[in-house]
XYZ file of C-alpha atoms in Angstrom:
663
model
C 68.878 53.716 7.382
C 71.205 56.659 7.338
C 74.240 56.538 5.149
C 77.348 58.452 4.300
C 78.740 59.203 0.909
C 81.144 56.535 -0.350
C 84.778 57.400 -0.041
C 86.268 58.896 -3.163
C 88.912 56.331 -4.095
C 91.493 57.490 -6.625
C 93.307 54.427 -7.925
C 95.602 56.463 -10.185
C 97.505 58.182 -7.357
C 100.020 56.103 -5.515
C 99.269 57.964 -2.304
C 95.872 59.693 -2.226
C 96.758 61.238 1.137
C 99.804 63.036 -0.226
C 97.820 65.784 -1.896
C 98.537 69.031 -0.002
C 95.705 70.325 2.165
C 94.797 73.902 1.371
C 94.757 76.254 4.362
C 91.400 77.888 5.225
C 90.715 81.278 3.682
C 89.387 82.695 6.935
C 92.293 84.567 8.626
C 91.292 83.491 12.142
C 91.077 79.822 11.183
C 94.324 80.054 9.244
C 96.062 81.457 12.329
C 94.660 78.714 14.584
C 95.813 76.116 12.077
C 99.371 77.435 11.988
C 99.772 78.054 15.708
C 97.813 75.228 17.326
C 96.765 72.499 14.903
C 99.767 71.765 12.677
C 102.349 71.712 15.500
C 100.332 69.335 17.679
C 99.589 66.987 14.773
C 103.295 66.885 13.984
C 104.036 66.009 17.605
C 101.340 63.315 17.557
C 103.363 61.511 14.877
C 106.737 62.048 16.568
C 109.137 59.174 17.167
C 109.469 60.302 20.795
C 106.975 58.599 23.112
C 106.764 61.531 25.517
C 106.086 63.969 22.666
C 103.326 61.757 21.239
C 101.722 61.333 24.619
C 101.741 65.062 25.348
C 100.335 65.838 21.892
C 97.479 63.356 22.369
C 96.593 65.003 25.681
C 96.649 68.470 24.104
C 94.360 67.388 21.272
C 91.960 65.812 23.753
C 91.742 69.137 25.564
C 91.019 71.212 22.434
C 88.820 68.744 20.540
C 85.554 70.045 22.021
C 86.217 73.487 20.566
C 84.315 73.504 17.283
C 86.862 75.496 15.311
C 89.746 73.323 16.453
C 87.744 70.168 15.842
C 86.868 71.138 12.275
C 90.467 72.064 11.554
C 91.709 68.769 12.978
C 89.267 66.879 10.774
C 90.406 68.955 7.812
C 93.983 67.895 8.559
C 92.912 64.221 8.561
C 93.131 63.557 12.277
C 91.074 60.369 11.806
C 93.667 58.844 9.472
C 96.438 59.704 11.910
C 94.511 58.118 14.777
C 93.856 54.885 12.885
C 97.377 54.639 11.472
C 99.317 55.631 14.560
C 97.695 56.651 17.830
C 95.199 53.811 18.319
C 97.985 51.267 17.870
C 100.645 53.157 19.841
C 102.976 51.090 22.006
C 102.112 53.260 25.006
C 98.735 52.478 26.619
C 98.257 56.025 27.895
C 98.711 57.408 24.371
C 96.295 54.815 22.979
C 93.774 55.782 25.647
C 94.061 59.446 24.652
C 93.567 58.463 21.005
C 90.357 56.574 21.777
C 89.180 59.516 23.851
C 89.750 61.833 20.881
C 87.856 59.509 18.535
C 84.913 59.103 20.918
C 84.733 62.873 21.364
C 84.677 63.371 17.587
C 81.882 60.803 17.285
C 79.892 62.524 20.003
C 80.109 66.025 18.520
C 79.957 65.302 14.797
C 76.934 64.268 12.731
C 75.894 60.634 12.332
C 77.705 60.310 9.011
C 81.023 60.589 10.877
C 80.160 57.402 12.779
C 79.107 55.730 9.541
C 82.463 56.742 8.053
C 84.582 55.274 10.849
C 82.358 52.173 10.885
C 83.285 51.661 7.241
C 86.905 52.153 8.266
C 86.429 48.990 10.371
C 86.443 50.703 13.739
C 84.615 47.732 15.288
C 87.623 45.494 14.674
C 89.870 48.074 16.323
C 87.442 48.227 19.244
C 87.604 44.457 19.678
C 91.362 44.717 20.113
C 91.287 47.472 22.701
C 88.452 45.766 24.609
C 90.682 42.712 24.918
C 93.366 44.929 26.450
C 90.943 46.383 29.006
C 89.483 42.989 29.937
C 92.960 41.536 30.451
C 93.848 44.419 32.754
C 90.656 44.060 34.802
C 90.854 40.263 35.064
C 94.616 40.041 35.584
C 95.624 37.661 38.357
C 99.322 38.523 38.306
C 98.652 42.250 38.673
C 95.139 42.726 40.145
C 93.735 46.070 39.141
C 92.933 46.911 42.748
C 96.671 46.872 43.502
C 97.719 49.105 40.612
C 98.810 52.705 41.193
C 96.018 55.238 40.834
C 97.519 56.628 37.620
C 97.483 53.223 35.935
C 93.916 52.534 37.045
C 92.879 55.937 35.697
C 94.197 54.990 32.247
C 92.101 51.788 32.236
C 88.991 53.625 33.423
C 89.460 56.422 30.874
C 89.896 53.851 28.134
C 86.740 52.017 29.247
C 84.790 55.283 29.260
C 85.925 56.114 25.721
C 84.999 52.654 24.410
C 81.505 52.819 25.905
C 80.942 56.398 24.690
C 82.032 55.445 21.172
C 79.713 52.419 21.162
C 76.828 54.699 22.175
C 77.553 57.140 19.340
C 77.891 54.313 16.819
C 74.628 52.744 18.020
C 72.753 56.012 17.592
C 74.057 56.562 14.065
C 72.629 53.731 11.981
C 70.629 50.504 12.317
C 73.232 48.605 10.308
C 75.856 49.444 12.919
C 73.564 48.285 15.737
C 73.108 44.969 13.943
C 76.866 44.607 13.480
C 77.507 45.286 17.178
C 74.754 42.836 18.143
C 76.324 40.071 16.050
C 79.672 40.359 17.840
C 79.356 38.903 21.380
C 82.517 40.699 22.506
C 80.703 44.044 22.778
C 77.712 42.907 24.841
C 79.978 40.696 26.963
C 82.182 43.708 27.656
C 79.243 45.916 28.668
C 77.776 43.326 31.018
C 81.256 42.682 32.382
C 81.513 46.345 33.349
C 78.163 46.088 35.148
C 79.177 43.006 37.110
C 82.609 43.993 38.452
C 82.221 45.912 41.713
C 85.617 47.631 41.553
C 84.695 49.497 38.370
C 83.631 53.112 39.098
C 79.883 53.721 39.273
C 79.901 56.313 36.494
C 81.426 53.791 34.053
C 78.900 51.151 35.058
C 76.130 53.678 34.525
C 77.434 54.550 31.070
C 77.670 50.839 30.221
C 74.014 50.392 31.163
C 73.139 53.461 29.096
C 74.926 51.912 26.125
C 72.913 48.707 26.577
C 69.741 50.796 26.690
C 70.657 52.377 23.364
C 71.530 49.024 21.805
C 68.368 47.230 22.962
C 65.926 49.832 21.661
C 63.766 48.143 18.991
C 66.332 45.327 18.920
C 64.477 42.034 19.267
C 67.589 39.972 18.542
C 69.654 41.439 21.373
C 66.647 41.505 23.709
C 66.145 37.786 23.162
C 69.850 37.094 23.726
C 69.723 38.879 27.084
C 66.401 37.296 28.061
C 67.764 33.833 27.324
C 70.633 34.462 29.730
C 68.989 34.231 33.145
C 72.009 35.644 34.963
C 72.094 38.796 32.863
C 68.357 39.371 33.179
C 68.645 38.900 36.934
C 71.569 41.343 37.033
C 69.454 44.015 35.339
C 66.514 43.400 37.667
C 68.769 43.622 40.717
C 70.478 46.759 39.361
C 67.322 48.777 38.719
C 66.962 49.821 42.369
C 70.568 50.965 42.835
C 69.514 54.618 42.985
C 72.049 55.905 40.462
C 72.566 56.191 36.712
C 73.155 52.448 36.449
C 69.791 51.824 38.094
C 67.659 54.080 35.932
C 69.338 52.861 32.747
C 68.797 49.258 33.872
C 65.100 50.175 33.922
C 65.521 51.435 30.365
C 67.166 48.210 29.211
C 64.447 46.110 30.844
C 61.707 48.229 29.272
C 63.296 47.796 25.855
C 63.422 44.032 26.386
C 59.793 43.898 27.539
C 58.755 46.016 24.562
C 60.732 44.090 21.939
C 59.604 40.694 23.251
C 56.060 41.943 24.008
C 56.179 40.973 27.669
C 53.091 42.466 29.329
C 51.350 41.586 32.608
C 49.418 38.760 30.982
C 52.116 37.516 28.605
C 55.387 37.502 30.537
C 57.214 34.192 31.076
C 58.007 35.209 34.651
C 55.682 36.807 37.175
C 56.365 40.496 37.749
C 58.729 40.845 34.805
C 56.952 43.628 32.917
C 56.761 47.416 32.690
C 54.454 47.493 35.724
C 57.378 46.423 37.907
C 59.495 49.343 36.678
C 57.148 52.232 37.438
C 57.557 52.311 41.267
C 61.322 52.359 40.790
C 61.147 55.078 38.146
C 58.902 57.158 40.412
C 61.605 57.005 43.097
C 64.117 58.365 40.601
C 61.854 61.384 40.106
C 62.910 62.473 43.605
C 66.092 63.692 41.947
C 63.977 66.705 40.984
C 64.577 68.014 44.487
C 68.294 68.179 43.716
C 67.692 70.756 40.997
C 66.679 73.320 43.593
C 69.910 72.882 45.572
C 72.409 73.981 42.923
C 73.108 77.380 44.405
C 74.847 75.996 47.506
C 77.707 74.580 45.432
C 77.108 71.031 46.605
C 77.957 68.459 43.971
C 77.440 64.705 43.861
C 78.841 61.932 41.744
C 75.552 61.353 39.992
C 73.960 63.738 37.547
C 70.397 64.456 38.736
C 69.362 66.050 35.437
C 70.446 63.010 33.440
C 68.747 60.584 35.829
C 65.547 62.643 35.859
C 65.477 62.948 32.090
C 66.017 59.221 31.599
C 63.321 58.318 34.142
C 60.808 60.608 32.432
C 61.741 59.317 28.987
C 61.260 55.710 30.095
C 57.882 56.484 31.690
C 56.812 58.242 28.491
C 57.937 55.251 26.431
C 56.081 52.827 28.723
C 52.889 54.831 28.187
C 53.347 54.803 24.409
C 54.048 51.064 24.389
C 50.919 50.449 26.453
C 48.850 52.557 24.062
C 50.062 50.455 21.141
C 49.189 47.296 23.071
C 45.689 48.571 23.800
C 45.135 49.649 20.211
C 46.302 46.319 18.836
C 43.846 44.686 21.205
C 40.977 46.595 19.683
C 40.474 49.132 22.459
C 41.003 52.216 20.354
C 38.671 55.145 20.711
C 36.368 55.003 17.719
C 37.072 58.040 15.602
C 34.945 59.574 12.872
C 35.191 57.402 9.776
C 32.650 59.055 7.550
C 28.920 58.680 7.190
C 27.073 55.860 5.471
C 27.090 56.259 1.732
C 26.210 53.029 -0.057
C 26.908 54.372 -3.512
C 30.434 55.526 -2.695
C 31.598 52.761 -0.366
C 29.932 49.570 -1.547
C 33.268 47.904 -2.397
C 34.761 48.842 0.939
C 31.676 47.559 2.743
C 31.927 44.228 0.960
C 35.579 43.930 1.932
C 34.774 44.758 5.536
C 32.016 42.145 5.657
C 34.403 39.524 4.338
C 36.989 40.501 6.902
C 34.479 40.220 9.738
C 33.488 36.716 8.676
C 37.093 35.614 8.330
C 38.044 36.928 11.739
C 35.146 35.628 13.839
C 36.838 32.418 14.934
C 40.209 34.037 15.678
C 39.104 37.011 17.795
C 38.356 37.077 21.515
C 34.747 37.320 22.647
C 33.572 40.276 24.734
C 34.166 38.562 28.085
C 37.704 37.619 27.088
C 38.432 41.161 25.938
C 37.082 42.583 29.212
C 39.164 40.115 31.203
C 42.245 41.021 29.196
C 41.636 44.711 29.812
C 41.198 44.047 33.533
C 44.669 42.553 33.587
C 46.129 45.603 31.876
C 44.265 48.203 33.940
C 44.273 46.467 37.304
C 40.510 46.340 37.798
C 40.678 42.539 38.067
C 42.614 42.875 41.318
C 40.958 42.506 44.668
C 40.732 45.726 46.666
C 42.817 44.157 49.435
C 45.543 42.899 47.109
C 49.074 44.137 47.693
C 49.695 47.457 45.983
C 52.748 45.968 44.292
C 50.404 43.814 42.233
C 48.845 46.716 40.397
C 49.582 46.639 36.675
C 50.942 49.250 34.364
C 48.020 51.516 33.582
C 46.913 51.964 37.171
C 50.500 52.640 38.229
C 50.884 55.304 35.545
C 47.740 57.130 36.679
C 47.955 56.774 40.447
C 51.703 56.555 41.065
C 53.567 58.312 38.266
C 51.242 61.108 37.133
C 50.882 62.909 40.521
C 54.658 62.947 41.064
C 55.302 64.203 37.531
C 52.738 66.985 38.014
C 54.489 68.115 41.194
C 57.855 67.928 39.454
C 56.641 70.049 36.537
C 55.141 72.612 38.930
C 58.374 72.898 40.916
C 60.506 73.733 37.889
C 60.598 77.465 37.213
C 62.583 77.241 33.996
C 65.333 79.434 35.414
C 68.062 77.327 33.812
C 68.437 75.314 30.598
C 68.486 72.140 32.704
C 65.160 72.991 34.326
C 63.588 73.799 30.970
C 64.725 70.456 29.574
C 63.350 68.486 32.524
C 60.093 70.472 32.427
C 59.689 69.630 28.750
C 60.250 65.918 29.433
C 57.760 66.010 32.315
C 55.091 67.480 30.036
C 55.947 64.891 27.396
C 55.521 62.028 29.887
C 52.137 63.363 30.999
C 51.197 63.854 27.359
C 51.930 60.206 26.554
C 50.053 58.979 29.618
C 47.070 61.139 28.656
C 47.031 59.901 25.057
C 47.124 56.318 26.315
C 44.176 56.891 28.653
C 42.252 58.586 25.838
C 42.475 55.317 23.886
C 40.371 53.477 26.460
C 36.614 53.058 26.133
C 35.213 53.682 29.611
C 31.587 53.336 28.484
C 31.443 49.640 29.415
C 31.473 50.608 33.085
C 33.935 47.957 34.228
C 36.780 50.480 34.573
C 34.977 52.839 36.940
C 37.787 53.053 39.498
C 40.353 53.909 36.871
C 37.998 56.360 35.171
C 37.318 58.152 38.448
C 41.029 58.500 39.188
C 41.812 59.704 35.701
C 38.925 62.216 35.573
C 40.237 64.035 38.633
C 43.815 63.751 37.377
C 42.878 65.305 34.016
C 41.326 68.295 35.723
C 44.349 68.649 37.978
C 46.728 68.632 35.010
C 44.631 71.324 33.354
C 44.379 73.520 36.451
C 47.978 73.222 37.635
C 49.996 72.975 34.419
C 47.952 74.221 31.472
C 46.040 77.178 32.929
C 49.155 78.935 34.357
C 50.913 78.835 30.979
C 47.816 80.119 29.175
C 47.476 82.924 31.715
C 51.106 83.942 31.264
C 50.732 84.574 27.508
C 54.154 83.009 27.108
C 56.315 83.935 24.144
C 58.124 80.595 24.427
C 56.769 78.746 21.387
C 58.316 75.432 22.430
C 56.580 75.641 25.807
C 53.309 76.706 24.189
C 53.483 73.774 21.781
C 54.191 71.274 24.578
C 51.361 72.608 26.724
C 48.936 72.648 23.789
C 49.830 69.064 22.964
C 49.198 68.110 26.594
C 45.909 70.025 26.587
C 44.776 68.131 23.496
C 45.671 64.779 25.059
C 43.929 65.655 28.336
C 40.805 66.946 26.580
C 40.570 63.735 24.549
C 40.067 61.809 27.780
C 36.484 63.031 28.059
C 33.832 64.834 26.079
C 33.362 68.500 26.847
C 33.626 67.793 30.587
C 36.714 69.797 31.551
C 36.166 72.911 33.639
C 38.110 75.642 31.888
C 38.613 79.266 32.876
C 36.646 81.942 31.005
C 38.485 82.936 27.854
C 40.887 79.995 27.768
C 39.434 78.857 24.456
C 40.495 82.218 23.046
C 44.066 81.559 24.178
C 44.176 78.505 21.925
C 42.736 80.537 19.067
C 45.516 83.062 19.618
C 48.084 80.265 19.569
C 46.656 79.063 16.261
C 47.089 82.517 14.747
C 50.589 82.744 16.227
C 51.444 79.467 14.503
C 50.341 80.952 11.179
C 52.684 83.893 11.711
C 55.528 81.489 12.478
C 54.789 79.513 9.326
C 54.827 82.714 7.283
C 58.179 83.766 8.727
C 59.570 80.301 8.072
C 58.490 80.384 4.456
C 59.937 83.858 4.042
C 63.260 82.751 5.505
C 63.350 79.685 3.295
C 62.646 81.791 0.235
C 65.458 84.228 0.989
C 67.905 81.683 2.322
C 69.029 78.193 1.604
C 66.660 76.256 3.829
C 63.892 74.258 2.251
C 60.318 75.269 3.138
C 59.432 71.782 4.385
C 62.061 69.390 5.601
C 61.771 65.798 4.569
C 60.202 63.690 7.298
C 58.399 66.626 8.952
C 54.996 65.613 10.345
C 52.595 68.351 9.297
C 50.066 67.162 11.877
C 52.369 67.828 14.848
C 52.379 71.597 14.454
C 51.052 74.117 16.971
C 48.176 75.038 14.651
C 46.842 71.489 14.359
C 47.171 70.942 18.106
C 45.314 74.175 18.886
C 42.476 73.117 16.593
C 42.403 69.689 18.238
C 42.047 71.165 21.729
C 39.277 73.531 20.666
C 37.336 70.752 18.985
C 37.404 68.621 22.125
C 36.354 71.522 24.348
C 33.314 72.176 22.128
C 31.902 68.643 22.298
C 28.583 67.983 24.015
C 27.843 68.784 26.851
C 29.841 71.981 26.326
C 27.845 75.225 26.774
C 26.159 76.418 23.585
C 28.040 79.728 23.622
C 31.394 77.954 23.832
C 30.315 75.610 21.063
C 29.245 78.527 18.896
C 32.530 80.393 19.391
C 34.629 77.334 18.585
C 32.366 76.283 15.711
C 32.667 79.676 14.025
C 36.439 79.535 14.477
C 36.675 76.091 12.863
C 34.445 77.081 9.961
C 36.597 80.162 9.379
C 39.739 77.995 9.288
C 38.221 75.979 6.440
C 36.689 78.966 4.664
C 40.040 80.771 4.625
C 41.301 78.402 1.921
C 43.600 78.650 0.046
C 45.324 80.692 2.771
C 45.154 77.873 5.328
C 47.672 75.048 5.664
C 46.356 71.692 4.501
C 46.935 69.957 7.854
C 45.001 72.697 9.659
C 42.067 72.301 7.260
C 42.020 68.521 7.687
C 42.025 68.779 11.480
C 39.369 71.513 11.490
C 37.089 69.384 9.294
C 37.628 66.329 11.483
C 36.658 68.321 14.566
C 33.569 69.701 12.814
C 32.508 66.181 11.863
C 32.888 65.006 15.476
C 31.108 67.989 17.019
C 28.105 68.193 14.702
C 27.599 64.547 13.720
C 24.617 64.031 16.059
C 21.522 66.071 15.239
C 20.138 65.403 18.740
C 22.644 67.712 20.418
C 21.211 71.020 21.565
C 23.695 73.026 19.534
C 22.835 71.298 16.237
C 19.911 73.618 15.602
C 21.105 76.544 17.698
C 24.577 76.681 16.167
C 25.124 74.486 13.117
C 21.979 75.494 11.259
C 21.346 78.915 12.760
C 24.905 80.103 12.052
C 24.789 78.783 8.474
C 27.584 76.232 8.873
C 26.038 73.920 6.288
C 26.102 76.573 3.562
C 29.651 77.630 4.413
C 30.905 74.055 4.284
C 29.088 73.487 1.009
C 30.783 76.571 -0.427
C 34.157 75.353 0.871
C 33.899 71.890 -0.723
C 35.348 72.943 -4.123
C 38.248 74.668 -2.365
C 38.968 71.581 -0.275
C 38.977 69.486 -3.453
C 41.425 71.910 -5.030
C 43.577 71.758 -1.900
C 43.837 67.997 -2.255
C 45.037 68.276 -5.828
C 47.747 70.714 -4.765
C 49.369 68.232 -2.339
C 52.117 66.180 -3.982
C 51.577 62.630 -2.726
C 55.131 61.669 -3.665
C 56.529 64.174 -1.171
C 53.675 64.228 1.357
C 52.019 60.840 1.192
C 50.195 60.972 4.536
C 49.046 64.556 4.020
C 47.646 63.684 0.603
C 45.883 60.595 1.948
C 44.283 62.560 4.763
C 43.186 65.422 2.535
C 41.633 62.882 0.154
C 39.818 61.369 3.112
C 38.683 64.804 4.292
C 37.156 65.574 0.879
C 35.298 62.266 0.851
C 34.055 62.707 4.409
C 32.989 66.304 3.817
C 30.789 65.184 0.934
C 29.301 62.424 3.063
C 28.837 64.772 6.022
C 26.918 67.313 3.952
C 24.749 64.575 2.445
C 24.061 63.144 5.895
C 23.151 66.511 7.450
C 20.915 67.316 4.504
C 19.083 63.988 4.771
C 18.452 64.463 8.497
C 17.180 67.978 7.871
C 14.678 66.703 5.322
C 13.221 64.035 7.623
């Protein structure tokens, strides 16, 4: 959980706030402070209602300017808001105060939200929510009869409350738990969804807030699921065609995920992620709106936001499904080292014990196949209604083609298009990784395999090849496309049809990643940034992804010349130690193990032995061992564990290849 520094309480001063605030040393900031900040803060605390109200409006208009915002914070705007503005006798002034606070929460770092949470902002929110609810539910003065100006105040106040709840929910798990425990907040959000007179944009933001709150929140998900009316409201809202609809899909997905409701384990028929995909695919039609910006036409809804949310939810559905498949034992079997009785006898004993213990509790093969049929849709009759197709089939046949077309249509001419394009690639990436987790060798998923094989090639031809051909200098785009290429290539074994020289493009990207790493280290040495940020995943870099793609392209039945070119590249990555990043070495070794594990492949003799790979790997073993020792497991636990594993597997691999050579 994130946290903020504890407030510095000085019990020896009668009034800790009374200490004069030093003006900034920067002349520009000092001038802004004198001319704009101090006068408006003075007016905000005026005894005159009109002056206070005008000051609150002025601050709301300048708060998004970073310089003004930082100066306002420096002058303790938060204290003034809590002590005066948020409890002002005038509702319009209070509404402006909440708008200022929500804007601060949106633009500042998470520790700002933690700070105001510790200032008991939730209690203050409970009070203002009561005011809004009373205004909306009033019988004596129905809100529909109020003047437009008065209604605007209520709607602005509602917007600020919801926005602040979103920011608080994104800041810290502890805050999410606190909000979940207080029924007033969830009741308020669902109340906004239910009342027809409330503007659509507010209802959409309320649904978005619920989506944020329900993410990985089993407690709240169960509360909503137990309330049949609220669950029905979300299901009915998902097809509304606006922000409220797509975010309702997000809330439902979070509930299904938290409560593990899948096709075969949902308490109600059709209440699972599979039911959301057709709706989400419809929301992808908002991509057409991005091409109509030049005519000046505007709509109430935000097509970029709706598109982004739809793609994010589809990507999350794919990831959730992958986790479900993996937990069910359907993971692709990866290289785990070669048999070595002397080195692994204890592990083997433990594995044998585990197999015996688990025999009675695990499903038999027929049950597993039946379970997979439910997930993939192969258990359905060919004449069954299309709406009965479960999640995996919907992702491949319904979502993927539309996302491909969407990604192709975006030219990246605006920041909005680049963002949506990135999310489209991410969604396809997640779908591809999920499909790569499935073992198609059993033959009972032939329909799905056929669909996915053609879809993989289409993704490569229409999205990956054009970027490779462009020699893009956009590293973010190159990284996204390389990640997608790796996921797509994992779906088969050396069976993708690639253009001549495309493997060299990935080699070039690997070398470009090394240059970027060098520049980053140089900048961190000369500046204040740390070379490696805490929490950085070393295995998500462009270099590792490039190696991963190349390894998959070189698998049998890849042409021998392609295998040789990639094999030499991978060997050189390892041999370049100590001038190669540890994660790159680990991935290169893993790909070598996968490619050359079977001595029956044609390229075993023609490439592995003829090119002297065995000798080069043998010479590299001491350097790999030294690499492992250089990784601090306290700072890089996963990296150390995987380098340790790579050393062990390299020794086993060499022993295995040597034994097969001697036979």
